[in-house]
Amino acid sequence: MHRLTLGNFELIAVSDGAYHLDGGAFFGVVPKSMWQKKVTADENNMVPVGLNSVIVRTGDHTVLIETGIGNKLPDRLVKIYGQPAKLLDNLAAAGTSPEDIDIVINTHLHFDHCGWNTVLRDGTAVPAFPKAKYHVQEGEWQHGRRQHERDAISYMSDNYDPLIKSGQMTLLRGDQEIVPGISVKVFPGHTQHMQAVIIRSGGQTACYISDLIPTSAHIDLTWVMAFDLFPLQTIDSRKQYYAQSIPEKWLTMFTHDPAMPWAYVEKDERGRMVAKQIT
Ligand SMILES: [Zn+2]
């Protein structure tokens, strides 16, 4: 478990475990001869993919960013991806119970980002964090509802519709502060309405950049996942992010890095992007 102090806040990276994605899909148009220097694929070309959530303790609030795959995946998808379902155990290991969480933020509604929003009780999806207010962009939810042929498989309504119906999930319209020091900012590319979570305290900033930059192997502007609906916008959004995060020395938090949940992303003297791990 990784912990750090950011100003007056405590940040704890907690994992739902690791699953697997096709390496070609994970690295898009980047040739395998290049990405295999960073990540090792198995005999089926699958690569390990982390599921990092972050707990932020602000003193007044206990915020959970992202909720992993969860434990409701249908068998046909468990066969493809696996279902590690470790988040609640790792929350407990971090000294946090589901009742302690008062804010949940989902960056978007793909099943590997909001799976623990709900759990099944007698076949009905109920909130896994009973006292929490959940947050996601309204446009993201609208897109999921369309069940478009391209990505319908990624959207499982049990992860969010019961929460919206009960009023426990707030649908956001654009950038805004969620609680003092924690705000969301939309970065289009992976989906049109994916939001990053920006955490500021005591003059320090961290950003959970989600699938805009999923791992430390994706920090180059053009290493864009094949899953992204708008790859050119991913590149533009990354440029916009780096233009602020690099000079202001933001800590970047990676949603899918199996080994490095956060790092400082910088440009070296040759202009290449490098991820500097916190020591
Ligand atoms: Zn996604």
PDB file of N, CA, C and O in Angstrom, residues 114-162:
ATOM      1  N   CYS A 114     -15.924   1.676 -12.036  1.00  0.00           N
ATOM      2  CA  CYS A 114     -17.042   1.946 -11.113  1.00  0.00           C
ATOM      3  C   CYS A 114     -17.695   0.656 -10.600  1.00  0.00           C
ATOM      4  O   CYS A 114     -18.819   0.686 -10.114  1.00  0.00           O
ATOM      5  N   GLY A 115     -16.955  -0.457 -10.681  1.00  0.00           N
ATOM      6  CA  GLY A 115     -17.548  -1.761 -10.366  1.00  0.00           C
ATOM      7  C   GLY A 115     -17.986  -1.925  -8.915  1.00  0.00           C
ATOM      8  O   GLY A 115     -18.997  -2.574  -8.635  1.00  0.00           O
ATOM      9  N   TRP A 116     -17.212  -1.332  -7.991  1.00  0.00           N
ATOM     10  CA  TRP A 116     -17.575  -1.439  -6.571  1.00  0.00           C
ATOM     11  C   TRP A 116     -18.523  -0.316  -6.142  1.00  0.00           C
ATOM     12  O   TRP A 116     -18.753  -0.146  -4.944  1.00  0.00           O
ATOM     13  N   ASN A 117     -19.046   0.459  -7.081  1.00  0.00           N
ATOM     14  CA  ASN A 117     -20.074   1.423  -6.676  1.00  0.00           C
ATOM     15  C   ASN A 117     -21.220   0.707  -5.983  1.00  0.00           C
ATOM     16  O   ASN A 117     -21.826   1.232  -5.042  1.00  0.00           O
ATOM     17  N   THR A 118     -21.529  -0.501  -6.509  1.00  0.00           N
ATOM     18  CA  THR A 118     -22.649  -1.263  -5.956  1.00  0.00           C
ATOM     19  C   THR A 118     -22.231  -2.711  -5.739  1.00  0.00           C
ATOM     20  O   THR A 118     -21.257  -3.189  -6.335  1.00  0.00           O
ATOM     21  N   VAL A 119     -22.971  -3.380  -4.886  1.00  0.00           N
ATOM     22  CA  VAL A 119     -22.835  -4.829  -4.691  1.00  0.00           C
ATOM     23  C   VAL A 119     -24.244  -5.425  -4.785  1.00  0.00           C
ATOM     24  O   VAL A 119     -25.242  -4.708  -4.615  1.00  0.00           O
ATOM     25  N   LEU A 120     -24.297  -6.707  -5.070  1.00  0.00           N
ATOM     26  CA  LEU A 120     -25.601  -7.353  -5.170  1.00  0.00           C
ATOM     27  C   LEU A 120     -26.055  -7.847  -3.809  1.00  0.00           C
ATOM     28  O   LEU A 120     -25.292  -8.484  -3.080  1.00  0.00           O
ATOM     29  N   ARG A 121     -27.284  -7.497  -3.459  1.00  0.00           N
ATOM     30  CA  ARG A 121     -27.911  -8.076  -2.268  1.00  0.00           C
ATOM     31  C   ARG A 121     -29.238  -8.678  -2.711  1.00  0.00           C
ATOM     32  O   ARG A 121     -30.089  -7.960  -3.230  1.00  0.00           O
ATOM     33  N   ASP A 122     -29.379  -9.992  -2.543  1.00  0.00           N
ATOM     34  CA  ASP A 122     -30.569 -10.716  -3.038  1.00  0.00           C
ATOM     35  C   ASP A 122     -30.851 -10.383  -4.502  1.00  0.00           C
ATOM     36  O   ASP A 122     -32.002 -10.171  -4.897  1.00  0.00           O
ATOM     37  N   GLY A 123     -29.776 -10.295  -5.278  1.00  0.00           N
ATOM     38  CA  GLY A 123     -29.932 -10.076  -6.712  1.00  0.00           C
ATOM     39  C   GLY A 123     -30.161  -8.630  -7.117  1.00  0.00           C
ATOM     40  O   GLY A 123     -30.295  -8.327  -8.303  1.00  0.00           O
ATOM     41  N   THR A 124     -30.203  -7.721  -6.141  1.00  0.00           N
ATOM     42  CA  THR A 124     -30.429  -6.299  -6.449  1.00  0.00           C
ATOM     43  C   THR A 124     -29.153  -5.512  -6.152  1.00  0.00           C
ATOM     44  O   THR A 124     -28.518  -5.731  -5.115  1.00  0.00           O
ATOM     45  N   ALA A 125     -28.799  -4.604  -7.067  1.00  0.00           N
ATOM     46  CA  ALA A 125     -27.606  -3.783  -6.852  1.00  0.00           C
ATOM     47  C   ALA A 125     -27.910  -2.695  -5.825  1.00  0.00           C
ATOM     48  O   ALA A 125     -28.849  -1.911  -6.001  1.00  0.00           O
ATOM     49  N   VAL A 126     -27.119  -2.683  -4.751  1.00  0.00           N
ATOM     50  CA  VAL A 126     -27.273  -1.673  -3.697  1.00  0.00           C
ATOM     51  C   VAL A 126     -25.932  -0.972  -3.510  1.00  0.00           C
ATOM     52  O   VAL A 126     -24.886  -1.513  -3.873  1.00  0.00           O
ATOM     53  N   PRO A 127     -25.926   0.226  -2.942  1.00  0.00           N
ATOM     54  CA  PRO A 127     -24.652   0.953  -2.799  1.00  0.00           C
ATOM     55  C   PRO A 127     -23.655   0.199  -1.921  1.00  0.00           C
ATOM     56  O   PRO A 127     -24.011  -0.278  -0.843  1.00  0.00           O
ATOM     57  N   ALA A 128     -22.419   0.103  -2.391  1.00  0.00           N
ATOM     58  CA  ALA A 128     -21.369  -0.509  -1.570  1.00  0.00           C
ATOM     59  C   ALA A 128     -20.894   0.471  -0.497  1.00  0.00           C
ATOM     60  O   ALA A 128     -20.339   0.051   0.522  1.00  0.00           O
ATOM     61  N   PHE A 129     -21.111   1.761  -0.740  1.00  0.00           N
ATOM     62  CA  PHE A 129     -20.708   2.795   0.218  1.00  0.00           C
ATOM     63  C   PHE A 129     -21.977   3.533   0.633  1.00  0.00           C
ATOM     64  O   PHE A 129     -22.358   4.550   0.030  1.00  0.00           O
ATOM     65  N   PRO A 130     -22.662   3.010   1.652  1.00  0.00           N
ATOM     66  CA  PRO A 130     -24.036   3.452   1.924  1.00  0.00           C
ATOM     67  C   PRO A 130     -24.163   4.926   2.276  1.00  0.00           C
ATOM     68  O   PRO A 130     -25.203   5.532   2.015  1.00  0.00           O
ATOM     69  N   LYS A 131     -23.116   5.521   2.864  1.00  0.00           N
ATOM     70  CA  LYS A 131     -23.239   6.918   3.301  1.00  0.00           C
ATOM     71  C   LYS A 131     -22.650   7.902   2.294  1.00  0.00           C
ATOM     72  O   LYS A 131     -22.602   9.108   2.555  1.00  0.00           O
ATOM     73  N   ALA A 132     -22.177   7.390   1.160  1.00  0.00           N
ATOM     74  CA  ALA A 132     -21.445   8.255   0.222  1.00  0.00           C
ATOM     75  C   ALA A 132     -22.365   8.936  -0.771  1.00  0.00           C
ATOM     76  O   ALA A 132     -23.400   8.402  -1.159  1.00  0.00           O
ATOM     77  N   LYS A 133     -21.931  10.136  -1.182  1.00  0.00           N
ATOM     78  CA  LYS A 133     -22.507  10.779  -2.364  1.00  0.00           C
ATOM     79  C   LYS A 133     -21.559  10.479  -3.510  1.00  0.00           C
ATOM     80  O   LYS A 133     -20.357  10.730  -3.421  1.00  0.00           O
ATOM     81  N   TYR A 134     -22.102   9.941  -4.583  1.00  0.00           N
ATOM     82  CA  TYR A 134     -21.302   9.568  -5.747  1.00  0.00           C
ATOM     83  C   TYR A 134     -21.379  10.683  -6.804  1.00  0.00           C
ATOM     84  O   TYR A 134     -22.401  11.363  -6.911  1.00  0.00           O
ATOM     85  N   HIS A 135     -20.295  10.793  -7.595  1.00  0.00           N
ATOM     86  CA  HIS A 135     -20.241  11.860  -8.606  1.00  0.00           C
ATOM     87  C   HIS A 135     -19.667  11.346  -9.915  1.00  0.00           C
ATOM     88  O   HIS A 135     -18.636  10.678  -9.929  1.00  0.00           O
ATOM     89  N   VAL A 136     -20.322  11.726 -11.022  1.00  0.00           N
ATOM     90  CA  VAL A 136     -19.796  11.447 -12.363  1.00  0.00           C
ATOM     91  C   VAL A 136     -20.355  12.521 -13.295  1.00  0.00           C
ATOM     92  O   VAL A 136     -21.318  13.217 -12.937  1.00  0.00           O
ATOM     93  N   GLN A 137     -19.772  12.664 -14.469  1.00  0.00           N
ATOM     94  CA  GLN A 137     -20.299  13.634 -15.425  1.00  0.00           C
ATOM     95  C   GLN A 137     -21.599  13.125 -16.064  1.00  0.00           C
ATOM     96  O   GLN A 137     -21.684  11.953 -16.458  1.00  0.00           O
ATOM     97  N   GLU A 138     -22.569  14.003 -16.188  1.00  0.00           N
ATOM     98  CA  GLU A 138     -23.838  13.627 -16.807  1.00  0.00           C
ATOM     99  C   GLU A 138     -23.645  13.138 -18.246  1.00  0.00           C
ATOM    100  O   GLU A 138     -24.269  12.153 -18.665  1.00  0.00           O
ATOM    101  N   GLY A 139     -22.748  13.787 -18.989  1.00  0.00           N
ATOM    102  CA  GLY A 139     -22.516  13.392 -20.385  1.00  0.00           C
ATOM    103  C   GLY A 139     -21.991  11.969 -20.496  1.00  0.00           C
ATOM    104  O   GLY A 139     -22.291  11.250 -21.450  1.00  0.00           O
ATOM    105  N   GLU A 140     -21.180  11.560 -19.516  1.00  0.00           N
ATOM    106  CA  GLU A 140     -20.662  10.196 -19.496  1.00  0.00           C
ATOM    107  C   GLU A 140     -21.806   9.195 -19.313  1.00  0.00           C
ATOM    108  O   GLU A 140     -21.890   8.181 -20.001  1.00  0.00           O
ATOM    109  N   TRP A 141     -22.694   9.523 -18.397  1.00  0.00           N
ATOM    110  CA  TRP A 141     -23.848   8.641 -18.159  1.00  0.00           C
ATOM    111  C   TRP A 141     -24.743   8.572 -19.396  1.00  0.00           C
ATOM    112  O   TRP A 141     -25.199   7.492 -19.789  1.00  0.00           O
ATOM    113  N   GLN A 142     -24.959   9.735 -20.021  1.00  0.00           N
ATOM    114  CA  GLN A 142     -25.786   9.763 -21.230  1.00  0.00           C
ATOM    115  C   GLN A 142     -25.173   8.876 -22.312  1.00  0.00           C
ATOM    116  O   GLN A 142     -25.876   8.141 -23.010  1.00  0.00           O
ATOM    117  N   HIS A 143     -23.857   8.956 -22.459  1.00  0.00           N
ATOM    118  CA  HIS A 143     -23.198   8.133 -23.480  1.00  0.00           C
ATOM    119  C   HIS A 143     -23.368   6.642 -23.167  1.00  0.00           C
ATOM    120  O   HIS A 143     -23.661   5.845 -24.064  1.00  0.00           O
ATOM    121  N   GLY A 144     -23.196   6.271 -21.904  1.00  0.00           N
ATOM    122  CA  GLY A 144     -23.389   4.872 -21.509  1.00  0.00           C
ATOM    123  C   GLY A 144     -24.791   4.376 -21.819  1.00  0.00           C
ATOM    124  O   GLY A 144     -24.988   3.239 -22.248  1.00  0.00           O
ATOM    125  N   ARG A 145     -25.770   5.255 -21.607  1.00  0.00           N
ATOM    126  CA  ARG A 145     -27.178   4.884 -21.861  1.00  0.00           C
ATOM    127  C   ARG A 145     -27.450   4.595 -23.336  1.00  0.00           C
ATOM    128  O   ARG A 145     -28.357   3.851 -23.666  1.00  0.00           O
ATOM    129  N   ARG A 146     -26.666   5.234 -24.214  1.00  0.00           N
ATOM    130  CA  ARG A 146     -26.891   5.016 -25.651  1.00  0.00           C
ATOM    131  C   ARG A 146     -26.636   3.566 -26.044  1.00  0.00           C
ATOM    132  O   ARG A 146     -27.173   3.086 -27.028  1.00  0.00           O
ATOM    133  N   GLN A 147     -25.745   2.892 -25.277  1.00  0.00           N
ATOM    134  CA  GLN A 147     -25.369   1.511 -25.631  1.00  0.00           C
ATOM    135  C   GLN A 147     -24.941   1.440 -27.098  1.00  0.00           C
ATOM    136  O   GLN A 147     -25.467   0.653 -27.902  1.00  0.00           O
ATOM    137  N   HIS A 148     -23.984   2.281 -27.419  1.00  0.00           N
ATOM    138  CA  HIS A 148     -23.453   2.315 -28.781  1.00  0.00           C
ATOM    139  C   HIS A 148     -22.717   1.003 -29.084  1.00  0.00           C
ATOM    140  O   HIS A 148     -22.060   0.443 -28.203  1.00  0.00           O
ATOM    141  N   GLU A 149     -22.796   0.564 -30.343  1.00  0.00           N
ATOM    142  CA  GLU A 149     -22.162  -0.707 -30.730  1.00  0.00           C
ATOM    143  C   GLU A 149     -20.672  -0.727 -30.383  1.00  0.00           C
ATOM    144  O   GLU A 149     -20.120  -1.775 -30.061  1.00  0.00           O
ATOM    145  N   ARG A 150     -20.018   0.406 -30.465  1.00  0.00           N
ATOM    146  CA  ARG A 150     -18.566   0.460 -30.270  1.00  0.00           C
ATOM    147  C   ARG A 150     -18.154   0.088 -28.845  1.00  0.00           C
ATOM    148  O   ARG A 150     -17.129  -0.557 -28.643  1.00  0.00           O
ATOM    149  N   ASP A 151     -18.937   0.529 -27.841  1.00  0.00           N
ATOM    150  CA  ASP A 151     -18.448   0.376 -26.466  1.00  0.00           C
ATOM    151  C   ASP A 151     -19.535   0.008 -25.457  1.00  0.00           C
ATOM    152  O   ASP A 151     -19.331   0.169 -24.252  1.00  0.00           O
ATOM    153  N   ALA A 152     -20.669  -0.524 -25.951  1.00  0.00           N
ATOM    154  CA  ALA A 152     -21.742  -0.899 -25.022  1.00  0.00           C
ATOM    155  C   ALA A 152     -21.241  -1.884 -23.963  1.00  0.00           C
ATOM    156  O   ALA A 152     -21.668  -1.844 -22.804  1.00  0.00           O
ATOM    157  N   ILE A 153     -20.288  -2.740 -24.342  1.00  0.00           N
ATOM    158  CA  ILE A 153     -19.778  -3.766 -23.419  1.00  0.00           C
ATOM    159  C   ILE A 153     -19.153  -3.134 -22.167  1.00  0.00           C
ATOM    160  O   ILE A 153     -19.101  -3.748 -21.100  1.00  0.00           O
ATOM    161  N   SER A 154     -18.678  -1.886 -22.299  1.00  0.00           N
ATOM    162  CA  SER A 154     -17.992  -1.245 -21.169  1.00  0.00           C
ATOM    163  C   SER A 154     -18.944  -0.663 -20.130  1.00  0.00           C
ATOM    164  O   SER A 154     -18.524  -0.303 -19.043  1.00  0.00           O
ATOM    165  N   TYR A 155     -20.230  -0.536 -20.490  1.00  0.00           N
ATOM    166  CA  TYR A 155     -21.173   0.156 -19.605  1.00  0.00           C
ATOM    167  C   TYR A 155     -22.196  -0.811 -19.021  1.00  0.00           C
ATOM    168  O   TYR A 155     -23.016  -1.368 -19.750  1.00  0.00           O
ATOM    169  N   MET A 156     -22.131  -1.021 -17.713  1.00  0.00           N
ATOM    170  CA  MET A 156     -23.060  -1.926 -17.030  1.00  0.00           C
ATOM    171  C   MET A 156     -23.897  -1.101 -16.067  1.00  0.00           C
ATOM    172  O   MET A 156     -23.402  -0.592 -15.056  1.00  0.00           O
ATOM    173  N   SER A 157     -25.166  -0.965 -16.389  1.00  0.00           N
ATOM    174  CA  SER A 157     -26.007   0.021 -15.703  1.00  0.00           C
ATOM    175  C   SER A 157     -26.163  -0.264 -14.209  1.00  0.00           C
ATOM    176  O   SER A 157     -26.406   0.658 -13.432  1.00  0.00           O
ATOM    177  N   ASP A 158     -25.996  -1.523 -13.791  1.00  0.00           N
ATOM    178  CA  ASP A 158     -26.082  -1.846 -12.364  1.00  0.00           C
ATOM    179  C   ASP A 158     -25.044  -1.100 -11.528  1.00  0.00           C
ATOM    180  O   ASP A 158     -25.181  -0.976 -10.311  1.00  0.00           O
ATOM    181  N   ASN A 159     -23.986  -0.623 -12.190  1.00  0.00           N
ATOM    182  CA  ASN A 159     -22.940   0.101 -11.462  1.00  0.00           C
ATOM    183  C   ASN A 159     -23.340   1.533 -11.123  1.00  0.00           C
ATOM    184  O   ASN A 159     -22.673   2.180 -10.315  1.00  0.00           O
ATOM    185  N   TYR A 160     -24.390   2.034 -11.769  1.00  0.00           N
ATOM    186  CA  TYR A 160     -24.719   3.450 -11.513  1.00  0.00           C
ATOM    187  C   TYR A 160     -26.210   3.767 -11.541  1.00  0.00           C
ATOM    188  O   TYR A 160     -26.665   4.622 -10.786  1.00  0.00           O
ATOM    189  N   ASP A 161     -27.002   3.092 -12.369  1.00  0.00           N
ATOM    190  CA  ASP A 161     -28.414   3.484 -12.466  1.00  0.00           C
ATOM    191  C   ASP A 161     -29.166   3.417 -11.129  1.00  0.00           C
ATOM    192  O   ASP A 161     -29.944   4.331 -10.827  1.00  0.00           O
ATOM    193  N   PRO A 162     -28.930   2.375 -10.301  1.00  0.00           N
ATOM    194  CA  PRO A 162     -29.652   2.370  -9.012  1.00  0.00           C
ATOM    195  C   PRO A 162     -29.289   3.579  -8.143  1.00  0.00           C
ATOM    196  O   PRO A 162     -30.143   4.092  -7.400  1.00  0.00           O
TER     197      PRO A 162
END
